[in-house]
Coordinates of C-alpha atoms in Angstrom, one line a residue:
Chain Y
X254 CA 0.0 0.0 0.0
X255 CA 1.3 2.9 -1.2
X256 CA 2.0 5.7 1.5
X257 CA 0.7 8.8 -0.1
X258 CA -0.7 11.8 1.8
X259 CA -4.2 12.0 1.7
X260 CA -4.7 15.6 0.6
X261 CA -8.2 15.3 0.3
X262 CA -8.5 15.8 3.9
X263 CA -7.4 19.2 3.7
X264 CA -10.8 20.9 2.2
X265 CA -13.1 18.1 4.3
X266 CA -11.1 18.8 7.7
X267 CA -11.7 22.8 7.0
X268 CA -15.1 22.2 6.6
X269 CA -15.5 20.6 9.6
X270 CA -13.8 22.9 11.8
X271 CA -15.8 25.7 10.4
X272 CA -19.0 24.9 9.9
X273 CA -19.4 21.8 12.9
X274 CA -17.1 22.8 15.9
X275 CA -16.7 26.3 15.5
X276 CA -20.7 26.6 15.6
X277 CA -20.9 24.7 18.8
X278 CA -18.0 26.3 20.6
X279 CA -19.8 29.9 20.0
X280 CA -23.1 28.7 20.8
X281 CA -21.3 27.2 23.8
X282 CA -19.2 30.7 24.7
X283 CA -22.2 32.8 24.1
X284 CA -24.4 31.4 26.4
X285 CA -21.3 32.9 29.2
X286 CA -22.8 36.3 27.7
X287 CA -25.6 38.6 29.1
X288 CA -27.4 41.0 26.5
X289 CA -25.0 43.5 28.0
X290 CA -22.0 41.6 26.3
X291 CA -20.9 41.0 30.3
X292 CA -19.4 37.8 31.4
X293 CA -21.8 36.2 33.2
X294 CA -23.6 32.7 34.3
X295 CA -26.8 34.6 35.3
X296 CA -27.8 32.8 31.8
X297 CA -27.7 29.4 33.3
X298 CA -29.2 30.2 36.7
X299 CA -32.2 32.2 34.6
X300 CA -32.4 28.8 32.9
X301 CA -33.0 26.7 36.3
X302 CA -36.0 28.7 37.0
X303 CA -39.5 28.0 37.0
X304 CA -40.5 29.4 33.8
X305 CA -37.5 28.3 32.0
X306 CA -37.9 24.6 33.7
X307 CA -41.7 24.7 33.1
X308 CA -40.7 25.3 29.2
X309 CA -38.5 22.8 29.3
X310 CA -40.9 20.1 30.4
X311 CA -43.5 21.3 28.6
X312 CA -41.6 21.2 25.2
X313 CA -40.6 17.7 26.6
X314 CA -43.7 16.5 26.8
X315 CA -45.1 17.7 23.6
X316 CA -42.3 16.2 22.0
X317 CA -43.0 12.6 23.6
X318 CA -46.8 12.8 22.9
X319 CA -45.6 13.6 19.1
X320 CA -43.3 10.7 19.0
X321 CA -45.9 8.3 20.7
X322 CA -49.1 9.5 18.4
X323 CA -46.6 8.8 15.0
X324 CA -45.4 5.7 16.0
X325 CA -48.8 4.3 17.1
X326 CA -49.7 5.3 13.2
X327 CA -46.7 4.5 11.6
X328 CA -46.0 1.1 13.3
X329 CA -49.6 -0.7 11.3
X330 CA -48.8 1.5 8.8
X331 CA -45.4 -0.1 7.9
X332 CA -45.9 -3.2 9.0
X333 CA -49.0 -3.6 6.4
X334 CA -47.0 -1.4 3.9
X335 CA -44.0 -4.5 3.6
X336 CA -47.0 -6.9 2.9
X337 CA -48.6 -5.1 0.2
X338 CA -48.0 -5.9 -3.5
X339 CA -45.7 -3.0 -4.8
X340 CA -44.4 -2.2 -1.5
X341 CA -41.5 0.0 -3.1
X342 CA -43.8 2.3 -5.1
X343 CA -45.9 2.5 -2.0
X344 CA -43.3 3.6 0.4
X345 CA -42.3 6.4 -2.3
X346 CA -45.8 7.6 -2.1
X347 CA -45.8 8.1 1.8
X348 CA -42.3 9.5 1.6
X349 CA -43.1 11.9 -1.3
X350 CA -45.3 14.3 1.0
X351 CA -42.8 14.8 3.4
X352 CA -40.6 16.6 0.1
X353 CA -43.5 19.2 0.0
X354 CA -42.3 22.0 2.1
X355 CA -43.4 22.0 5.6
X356 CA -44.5 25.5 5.3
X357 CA -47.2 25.1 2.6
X358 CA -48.6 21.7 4.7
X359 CA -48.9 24.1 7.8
X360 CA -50.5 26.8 5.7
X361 CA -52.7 24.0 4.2
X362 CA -54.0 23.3 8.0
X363 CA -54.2 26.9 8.7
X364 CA -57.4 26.7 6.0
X365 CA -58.8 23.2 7.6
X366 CA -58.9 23.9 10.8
X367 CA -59.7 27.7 10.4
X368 CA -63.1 28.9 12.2
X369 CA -65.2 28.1 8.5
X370 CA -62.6 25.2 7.8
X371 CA -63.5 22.1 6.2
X372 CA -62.7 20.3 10.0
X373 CA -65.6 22.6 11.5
X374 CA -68.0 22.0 8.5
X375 CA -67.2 18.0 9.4
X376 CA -68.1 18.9 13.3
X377 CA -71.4 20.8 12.2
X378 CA -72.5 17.9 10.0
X379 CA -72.0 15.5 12.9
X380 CA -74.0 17.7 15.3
X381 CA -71.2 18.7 17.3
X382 CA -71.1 21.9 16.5
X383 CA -68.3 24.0 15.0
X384 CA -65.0 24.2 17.6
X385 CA -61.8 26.9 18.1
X386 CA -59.4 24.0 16.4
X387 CA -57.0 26.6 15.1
X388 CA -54.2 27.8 17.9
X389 CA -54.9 25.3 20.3
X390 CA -52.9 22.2 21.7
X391 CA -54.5 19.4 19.7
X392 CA -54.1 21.1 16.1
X393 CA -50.8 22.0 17.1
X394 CA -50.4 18.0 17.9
X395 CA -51.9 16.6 15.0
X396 CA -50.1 19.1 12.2
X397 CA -46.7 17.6 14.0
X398 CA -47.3 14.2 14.0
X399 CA -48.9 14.7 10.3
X400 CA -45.6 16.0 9.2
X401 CA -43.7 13.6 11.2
X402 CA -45.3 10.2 9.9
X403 CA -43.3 9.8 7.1
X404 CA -39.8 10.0 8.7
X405 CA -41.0 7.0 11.5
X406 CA -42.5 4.9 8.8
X407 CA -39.3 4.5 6.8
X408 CA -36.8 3.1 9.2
X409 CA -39.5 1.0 10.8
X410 CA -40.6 -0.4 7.2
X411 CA -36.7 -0.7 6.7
X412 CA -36.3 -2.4 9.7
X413 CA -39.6 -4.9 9.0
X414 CA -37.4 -5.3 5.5
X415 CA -35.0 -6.8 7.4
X416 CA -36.8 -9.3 9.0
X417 CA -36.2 -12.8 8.5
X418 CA -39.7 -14.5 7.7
X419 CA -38.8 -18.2 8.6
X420 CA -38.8 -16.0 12.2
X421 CA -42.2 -15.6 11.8
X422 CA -43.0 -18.9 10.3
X423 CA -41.1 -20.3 13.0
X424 CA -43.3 -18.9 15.8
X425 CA -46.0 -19.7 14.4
X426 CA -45.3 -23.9 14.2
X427 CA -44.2 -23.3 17.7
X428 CA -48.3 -22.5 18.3
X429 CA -47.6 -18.9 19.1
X430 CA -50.9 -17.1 17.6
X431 CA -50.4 -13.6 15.8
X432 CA -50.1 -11.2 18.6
X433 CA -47.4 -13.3 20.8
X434 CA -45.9 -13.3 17.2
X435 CA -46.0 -10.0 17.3
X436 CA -44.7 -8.7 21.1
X437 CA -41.9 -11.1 21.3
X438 CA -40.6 -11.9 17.7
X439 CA -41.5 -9.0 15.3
X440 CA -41.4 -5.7 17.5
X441 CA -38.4 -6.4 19.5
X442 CA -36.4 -7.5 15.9
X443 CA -37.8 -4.2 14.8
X444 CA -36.6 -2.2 17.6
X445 CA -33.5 -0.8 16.3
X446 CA -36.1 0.9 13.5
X447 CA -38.6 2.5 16.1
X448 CA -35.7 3.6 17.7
X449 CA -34.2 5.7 14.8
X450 CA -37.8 6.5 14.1
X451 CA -38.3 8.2 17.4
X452 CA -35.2 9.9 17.0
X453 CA -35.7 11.3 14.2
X454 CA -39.3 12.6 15.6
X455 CA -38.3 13.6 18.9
X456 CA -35.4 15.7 18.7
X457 CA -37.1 17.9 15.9
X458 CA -39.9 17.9 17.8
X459 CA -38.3 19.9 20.8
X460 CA -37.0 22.5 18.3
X461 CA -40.2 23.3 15.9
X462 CA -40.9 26.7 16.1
X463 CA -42.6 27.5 12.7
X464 CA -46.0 25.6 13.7
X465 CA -46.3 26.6 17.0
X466 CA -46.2 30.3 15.7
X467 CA -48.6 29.5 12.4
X468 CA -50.8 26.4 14.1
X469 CA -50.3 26.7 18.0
X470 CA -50.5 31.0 17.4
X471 CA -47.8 30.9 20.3
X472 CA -50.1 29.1 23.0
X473 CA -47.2 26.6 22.9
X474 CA -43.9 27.1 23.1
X475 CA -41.1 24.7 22.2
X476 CA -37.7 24.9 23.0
X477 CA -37.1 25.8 19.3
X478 CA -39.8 28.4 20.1
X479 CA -37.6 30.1 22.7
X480 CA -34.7 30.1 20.5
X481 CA -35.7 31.6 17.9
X482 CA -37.6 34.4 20.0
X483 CA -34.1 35.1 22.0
X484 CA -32.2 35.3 18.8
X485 CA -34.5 37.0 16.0
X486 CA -37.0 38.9 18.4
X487 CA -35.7 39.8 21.7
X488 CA -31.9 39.5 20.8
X489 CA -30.4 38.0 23.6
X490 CA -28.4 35.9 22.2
X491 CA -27.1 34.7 25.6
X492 CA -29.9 33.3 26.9
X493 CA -31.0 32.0 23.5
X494 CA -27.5 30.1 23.2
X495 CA -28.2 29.0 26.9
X496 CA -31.4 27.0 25.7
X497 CA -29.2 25.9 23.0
X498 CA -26.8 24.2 25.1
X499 CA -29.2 22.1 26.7
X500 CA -31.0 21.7 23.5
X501 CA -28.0 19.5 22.0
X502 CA -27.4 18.1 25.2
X503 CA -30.7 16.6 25.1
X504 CA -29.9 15.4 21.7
X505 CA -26.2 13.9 22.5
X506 CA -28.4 11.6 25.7
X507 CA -31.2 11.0 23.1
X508 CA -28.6 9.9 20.7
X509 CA -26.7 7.7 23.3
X510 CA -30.0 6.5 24.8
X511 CA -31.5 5.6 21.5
X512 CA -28.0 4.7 19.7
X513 CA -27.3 1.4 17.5
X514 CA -26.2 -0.3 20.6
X515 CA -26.2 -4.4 21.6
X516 CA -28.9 -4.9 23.2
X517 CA -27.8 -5.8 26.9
X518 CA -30.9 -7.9 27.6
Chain B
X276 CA -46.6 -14.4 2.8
X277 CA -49.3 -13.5 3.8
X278 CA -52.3 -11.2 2.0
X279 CA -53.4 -8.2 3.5
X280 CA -57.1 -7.9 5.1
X281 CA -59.6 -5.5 4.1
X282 CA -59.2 -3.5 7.5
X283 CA -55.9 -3.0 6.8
X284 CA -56.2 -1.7 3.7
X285 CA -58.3 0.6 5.0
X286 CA -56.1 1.5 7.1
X287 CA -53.5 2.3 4.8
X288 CA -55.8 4.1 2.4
X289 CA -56.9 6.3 5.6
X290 CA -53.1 7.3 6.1
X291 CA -52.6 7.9 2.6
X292 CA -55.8 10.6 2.3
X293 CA -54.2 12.2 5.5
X294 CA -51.0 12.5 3.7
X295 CA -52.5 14.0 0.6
X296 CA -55.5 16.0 2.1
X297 CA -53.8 19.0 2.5
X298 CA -51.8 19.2 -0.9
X299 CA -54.7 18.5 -2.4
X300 CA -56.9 20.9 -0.3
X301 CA -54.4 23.5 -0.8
X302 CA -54.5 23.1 -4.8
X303 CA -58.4 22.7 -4.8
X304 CA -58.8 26.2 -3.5
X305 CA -56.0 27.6 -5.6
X306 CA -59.0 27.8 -8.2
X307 CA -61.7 29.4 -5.9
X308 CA -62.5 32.8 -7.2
X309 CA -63.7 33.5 -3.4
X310 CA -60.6 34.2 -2.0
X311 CA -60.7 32.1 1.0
X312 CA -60.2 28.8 1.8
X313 CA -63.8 27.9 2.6
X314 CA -67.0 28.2 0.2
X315 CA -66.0 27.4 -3.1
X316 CA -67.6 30.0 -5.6
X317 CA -66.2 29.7 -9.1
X318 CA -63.1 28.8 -11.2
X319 CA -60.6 30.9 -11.6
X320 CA -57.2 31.0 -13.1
X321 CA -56.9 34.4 -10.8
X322 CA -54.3 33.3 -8.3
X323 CA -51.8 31.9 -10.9
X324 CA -51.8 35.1 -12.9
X325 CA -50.8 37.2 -9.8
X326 CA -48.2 34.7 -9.5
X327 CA -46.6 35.2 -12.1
X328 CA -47.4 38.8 -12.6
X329 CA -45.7 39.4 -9.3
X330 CA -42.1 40.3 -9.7
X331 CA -41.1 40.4 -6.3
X332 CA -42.1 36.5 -5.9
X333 CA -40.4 35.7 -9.4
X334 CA -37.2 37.3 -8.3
X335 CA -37.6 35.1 -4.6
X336 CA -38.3 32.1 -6.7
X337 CA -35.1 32.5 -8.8
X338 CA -33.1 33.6 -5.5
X339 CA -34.3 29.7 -4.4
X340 CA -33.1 27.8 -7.6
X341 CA -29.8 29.8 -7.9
X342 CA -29.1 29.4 -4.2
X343 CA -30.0 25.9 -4.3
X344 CA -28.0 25.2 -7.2
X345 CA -25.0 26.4 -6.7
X346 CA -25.5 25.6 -3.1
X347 CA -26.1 21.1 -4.2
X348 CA -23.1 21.7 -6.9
X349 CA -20.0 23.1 -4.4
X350 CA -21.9 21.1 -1.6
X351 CA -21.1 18.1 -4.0
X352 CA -17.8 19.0 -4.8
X353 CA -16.9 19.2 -1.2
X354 CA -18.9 15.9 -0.1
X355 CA -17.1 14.2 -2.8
X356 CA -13.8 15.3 -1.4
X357 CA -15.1 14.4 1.8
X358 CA -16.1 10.8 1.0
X359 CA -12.9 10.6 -0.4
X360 CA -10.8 11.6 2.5
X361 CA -12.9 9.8 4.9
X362 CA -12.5 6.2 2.7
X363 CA -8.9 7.2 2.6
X364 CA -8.1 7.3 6.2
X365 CA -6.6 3.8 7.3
X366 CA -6.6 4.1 11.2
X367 CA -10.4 3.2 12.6
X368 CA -10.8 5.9 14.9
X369 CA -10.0 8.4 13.0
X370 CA -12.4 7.0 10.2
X371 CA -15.2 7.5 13.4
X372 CA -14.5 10.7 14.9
X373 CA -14.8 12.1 11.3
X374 CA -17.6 10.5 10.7
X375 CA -19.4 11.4 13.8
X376 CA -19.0 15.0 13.0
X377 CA -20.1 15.0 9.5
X378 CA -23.3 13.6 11.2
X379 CA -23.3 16.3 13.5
X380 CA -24.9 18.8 11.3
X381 CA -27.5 16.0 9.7
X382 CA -28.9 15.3 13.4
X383 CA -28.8 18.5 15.1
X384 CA -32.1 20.4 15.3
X385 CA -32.1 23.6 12.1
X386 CA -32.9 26.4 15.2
X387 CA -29.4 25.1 16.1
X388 CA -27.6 25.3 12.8
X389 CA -29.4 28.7 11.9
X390 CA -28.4 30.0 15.9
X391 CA -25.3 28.8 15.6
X392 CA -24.4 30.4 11.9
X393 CA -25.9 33.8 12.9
X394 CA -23.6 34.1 15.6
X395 CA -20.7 32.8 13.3
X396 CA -21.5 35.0 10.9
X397 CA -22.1 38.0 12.9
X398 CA -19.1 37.5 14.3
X399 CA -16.2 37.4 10.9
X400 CA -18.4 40.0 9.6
X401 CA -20.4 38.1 6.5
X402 CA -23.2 40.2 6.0
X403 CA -26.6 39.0 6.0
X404 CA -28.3 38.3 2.8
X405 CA -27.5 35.9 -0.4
X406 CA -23.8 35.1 0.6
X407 CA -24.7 33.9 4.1
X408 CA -27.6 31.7 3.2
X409 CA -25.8 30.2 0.0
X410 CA -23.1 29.2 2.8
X411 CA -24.9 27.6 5.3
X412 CA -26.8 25.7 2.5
X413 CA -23.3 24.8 1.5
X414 CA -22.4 23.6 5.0
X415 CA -25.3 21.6 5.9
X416 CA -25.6 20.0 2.5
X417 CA -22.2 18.7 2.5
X418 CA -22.6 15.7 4.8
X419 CA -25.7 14.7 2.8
X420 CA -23.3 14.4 -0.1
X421 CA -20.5 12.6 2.1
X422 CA -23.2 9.8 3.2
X423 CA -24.8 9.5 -0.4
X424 CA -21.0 8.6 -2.2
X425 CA -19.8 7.1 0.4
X426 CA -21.1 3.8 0.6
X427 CA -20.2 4.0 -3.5
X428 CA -16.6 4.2 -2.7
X429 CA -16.9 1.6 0.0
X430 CA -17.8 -0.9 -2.4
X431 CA -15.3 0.1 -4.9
X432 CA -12.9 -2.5 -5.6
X433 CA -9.3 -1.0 -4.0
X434 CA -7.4 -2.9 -6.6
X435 CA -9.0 -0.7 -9.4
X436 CA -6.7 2.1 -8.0
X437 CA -4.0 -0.3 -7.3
X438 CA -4.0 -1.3 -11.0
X439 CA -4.8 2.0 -12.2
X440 CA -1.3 3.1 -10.4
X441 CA 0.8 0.3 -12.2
X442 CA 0.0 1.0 -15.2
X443 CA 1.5 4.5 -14.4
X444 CA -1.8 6.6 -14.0
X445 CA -1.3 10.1 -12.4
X446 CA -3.0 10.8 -9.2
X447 CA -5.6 13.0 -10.7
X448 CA -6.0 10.1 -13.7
X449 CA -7.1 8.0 -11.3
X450 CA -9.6 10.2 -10.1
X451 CA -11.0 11.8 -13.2
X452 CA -10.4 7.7 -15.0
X453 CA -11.3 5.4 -12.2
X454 CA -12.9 7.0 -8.9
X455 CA -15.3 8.9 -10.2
X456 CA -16.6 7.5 -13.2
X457 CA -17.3 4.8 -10.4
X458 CA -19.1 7.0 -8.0
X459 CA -20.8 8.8 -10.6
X460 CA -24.3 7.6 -9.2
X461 CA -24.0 8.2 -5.8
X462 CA -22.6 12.1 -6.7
X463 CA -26.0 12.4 -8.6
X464 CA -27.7 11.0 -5.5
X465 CA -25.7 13.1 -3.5
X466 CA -26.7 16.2 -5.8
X467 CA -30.3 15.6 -5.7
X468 CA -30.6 15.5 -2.3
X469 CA -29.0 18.6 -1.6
X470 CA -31.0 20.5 -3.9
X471 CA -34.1 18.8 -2.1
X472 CA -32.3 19.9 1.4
X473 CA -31.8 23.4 -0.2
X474 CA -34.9 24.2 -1.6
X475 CA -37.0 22.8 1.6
X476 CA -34.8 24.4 4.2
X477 CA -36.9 27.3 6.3
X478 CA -35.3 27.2 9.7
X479 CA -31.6 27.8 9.1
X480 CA -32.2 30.0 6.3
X481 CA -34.9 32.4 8.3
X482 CA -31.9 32.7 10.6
X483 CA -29.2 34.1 8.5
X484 CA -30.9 35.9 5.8
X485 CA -31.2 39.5 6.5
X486 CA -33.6 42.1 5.5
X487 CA -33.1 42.1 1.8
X488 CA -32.9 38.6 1.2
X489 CA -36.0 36.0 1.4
X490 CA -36.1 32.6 -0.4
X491 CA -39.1 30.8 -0.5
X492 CA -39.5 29.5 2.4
X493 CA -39.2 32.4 4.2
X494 CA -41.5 34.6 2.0
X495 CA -44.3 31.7 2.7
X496 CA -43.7 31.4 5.9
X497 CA -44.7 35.6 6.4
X498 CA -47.3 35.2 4.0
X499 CA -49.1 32.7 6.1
X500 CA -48.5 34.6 9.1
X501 CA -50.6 37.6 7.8
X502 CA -53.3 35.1 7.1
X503 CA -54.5 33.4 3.7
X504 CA -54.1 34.2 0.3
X505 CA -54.7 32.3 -2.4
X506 CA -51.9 33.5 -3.9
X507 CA -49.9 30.7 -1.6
X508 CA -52.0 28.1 -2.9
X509 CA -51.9 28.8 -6.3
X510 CA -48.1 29.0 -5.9
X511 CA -47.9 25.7 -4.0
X512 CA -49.7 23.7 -6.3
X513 CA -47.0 25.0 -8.8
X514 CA -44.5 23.7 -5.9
X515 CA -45.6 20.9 -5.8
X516 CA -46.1 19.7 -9.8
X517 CA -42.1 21.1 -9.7
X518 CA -41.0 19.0 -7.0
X519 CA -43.3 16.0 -8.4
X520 CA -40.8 16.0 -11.6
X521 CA -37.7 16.5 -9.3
X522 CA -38.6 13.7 -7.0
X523 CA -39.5 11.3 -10.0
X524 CA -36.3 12.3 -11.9
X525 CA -34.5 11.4 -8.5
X526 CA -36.3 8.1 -8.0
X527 CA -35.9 6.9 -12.0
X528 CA -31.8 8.2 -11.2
X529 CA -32.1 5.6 -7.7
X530 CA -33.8 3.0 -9.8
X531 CA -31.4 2.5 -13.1
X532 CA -28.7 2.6 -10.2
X533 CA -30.5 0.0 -8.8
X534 CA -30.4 1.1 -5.0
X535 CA -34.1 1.2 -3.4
X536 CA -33.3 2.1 -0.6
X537 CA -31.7 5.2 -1.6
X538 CA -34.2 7.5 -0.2
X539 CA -33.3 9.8 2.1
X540 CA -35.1 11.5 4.6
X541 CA -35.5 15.3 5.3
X542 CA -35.3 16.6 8.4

């Protein structure tokens, strides 16, 4: 093997150090800042107080009821998917929505669930009577996990892919009937999918700010939510890179929690 | 294997209409000569001919291709380079650690990104407007590129270069003859996605472009906040036809090359 310098490095390395650890080590050192431009920590103890906190768990628990409402679709939803005839052109079609900007599918709600919408003209017709749908928690749910579905059914479907089917066969001339199948052979073989799903639905989750301002009309507010507001409205740029911090340390334990790991059983 | 039952069909039909009921709600009132989204009086072609009668939105809509452009080709320059270097490094760890951070900037949340540029670029002194958002589309979409080729190189054949080499090829002839004639899919891959990445991205980009400067996104995204206008649904149906052909060029690409699995995900 020849022993030549791999000058391709050069370019790749300077992007890297630019544009991945420089970012982080400013969001890191600005979150030392006040709005003065004084040194401080005052950022971090703003952070453990009740409002801040209250965010925090709020935007967490958002976050988990989006992940758990898109995998409790997107789990049938994949598993029937891989059993269906052209299962390839079928998977394109639920992935192709998600290339639609996310903008124009939050607009598209903004019409649905709007006072005259079509949602409203659905809860006439049934008697119920027409609801404020628009700005409130549940529209600011279901717009999420609508735009979410797509991203939880592809690794899961990936994952089902995978899947040996003499497994299946197996359990079944063992006597086990289709659910037993199900909780101990299929999901936990699939588990390494939901988990990627999850992340990639939880994480972003914590950080939307665009449909909490167009659907949730600021009744919610995420984490992204706060970030944006420190940096583009407010401009404290501190206490927005404070929020920050947490933000991807949040990530980095949801990465290590949900990570391609052996299972230890 | 077993046949699907009619339930769960349905099922999958139900999922599908929620998919598409909002595209297709959108383009439905696109030709509603109402103006709202609600009551549909008559056809109209109204809404498209303010679109394109509107300057302003035809000089945002050409600020999104060129930025995207130029953003997917140096971002796929500099991902090939990448996938290069990285399939070049011998020593594991080192392999990782790079790896890991190109991955960085695929996983972390866009407020991030767009936080972290702003400060970046606040801070060297870039101003705000066509430059800055070309670069951070430049920076994110590179490790789109790096994942797309590299798998390409991986399963190129290192005797190829090895041979190549004894028969007294140049370094850059066995780049321009051998390496990338042989990654040629996965840089169109690569390239797709990154335009996709570009032309979809609101967050980071509402971050760093400044007063004068708006893509797409952005514009929609203060149009919607003032309320409707059918003016956004008139363009998004146009959107959407566009990114129809882009998405089917991208999957007839994936197919010749044979790799379904090749679709990514946006964020």
């Amino acid at each position: 093997m020849s022993k030549t310098k791999n000058i391709y490095l050069i370019p790749y390395v300077f992007w890297i150090v630019l544009f991945v650890v420089a970012p982080i080590l400013l969001i890191v050192y600005y979150s030392f800042f006040d709005i003065e431009g004084h040194l401080t920590i005052a950022n971090y103890e703003k952070f453990f107080t009740p409002v801040y906190l209250k965010m925090t768990l709020s935007s967490f628990w958002y976050a988990f009821l989006i992940t758990a409402f898109t995998l409790l679709i997107s789990y049938p939803a994949a598993y029937i998917l891989t059993k269906t005839k052209h299962k390839q052109l079928w998977l394109l079609l639920i992935i192709l929505p998600s290339w639609i900007n996310l903008l124009l599918k939050a607009y598209a709600f903004i019409g649905i669930f709007g006072t005259y919408g079509t949602a409203n003209a659905l809860l006439e017709v049934l008697g119920i009577g027409s609801k404020q749908i628009l700005f409130t928690d549940f529209s600011f749910i279901f717009v999420s996990v609508y735009i979410f579905i797509p991203f939880m059914i592809l690794p899961i479907f990936n994952a089902l892919e995978e899947l040996n089917p003499s497994l299946i066969s197996a359990s079944r001339d063992l006597g086990a009937n289709s659910w037993t199948t199900f909780k101990r052979v299929i999901f936990p073989l699939t588990l390494d999918g939901v988990k990627s799903g999850c992340q990639a639905v939880f994480i972003p989750a914590l950080s939307l700010f665009m449909i909490t301002r167009l659907i949730a009309g600021n009744r919610v507010i995420t984490l992204g939510t706060a970030i944006e507001q420190h940096f583009l409205v407010t401009m404290d740029w501190g206490m927005g890179s404070t929020i920050a911090v947490f933000l991807v340390i949040i990530m980095v334990l949801m990465m290590l929690l949900t990570g391609k790991r052996k299972r230890g059983v | 294997m077993r046949k699907n039952g009619k339930l769960s069909n349905l099922y999958l039909i139900i999922v599908f209409i929620i998919l598409y009921a909002p595209i297709f709600y959108l383009t439905y009132y696109s030709f509603n000569s109402g103006g709202t989204m609600h009551d549909f009086e008559r056809f109209t072609w109204e809404w498209y001919k303010e679109v394109f009668h509107d300057t302003r939105l035809f000089i945002i809509v050409l600020n999104t291709l060129i930025v995207a452009l130029l953003a997917a080709g140096i971002s796929t320059v500099l991902g090939v380079i990448g996938a290069i270097a990285i399939s070049n490094v011998r020593r594991n760890r080192t392999r990782n650690t790079l790896l890991s951070l190109n991955n960085v900037l695929i996983v972390s949340p866009d407020v991030i990104i767009g936080a972290s540029f702003l400060i970046m670029f606040t801070m060297i002194g870039i101003k705000l407007g066509f430059i800055s958002v070309l670069i951070s589309h430049i920076a994110f979409s590179v490790p789109i590129v790096v994942i797309m080729v590299l798998p390409k190189l991986q399963e190129m054949s290192p005797t190829l270069v090895d041979a190549a080499k004894d028969l007294g090829a140049s370094r850059w002839d066995v780049l321009s003859k051998v390496v990338l004639p042989f990654i040629t899919p996965g840089i169109f891959a690569g390239f797709f996605m990154a335009l996709t990445y570009s032309l979809d991205d609101f967050a980071v980009t509402f971050f760093v472009t400044g007063n004068g400067f708006s893509t797409l996104s952005v514009e929609i995204y203060s149009m919607a906040r003032q309320g409707i206008s059918l003016t956004i649904n008139a363009l998004s149906t146009l959107i959407f036809l566009f990114t129809m052909v882009l998405v089917v060029g991208y999957y007839f690409i994936a197919q010749r090359n044979n790799k379904a699995a090749g679709m990514g995900v946006r964020k």
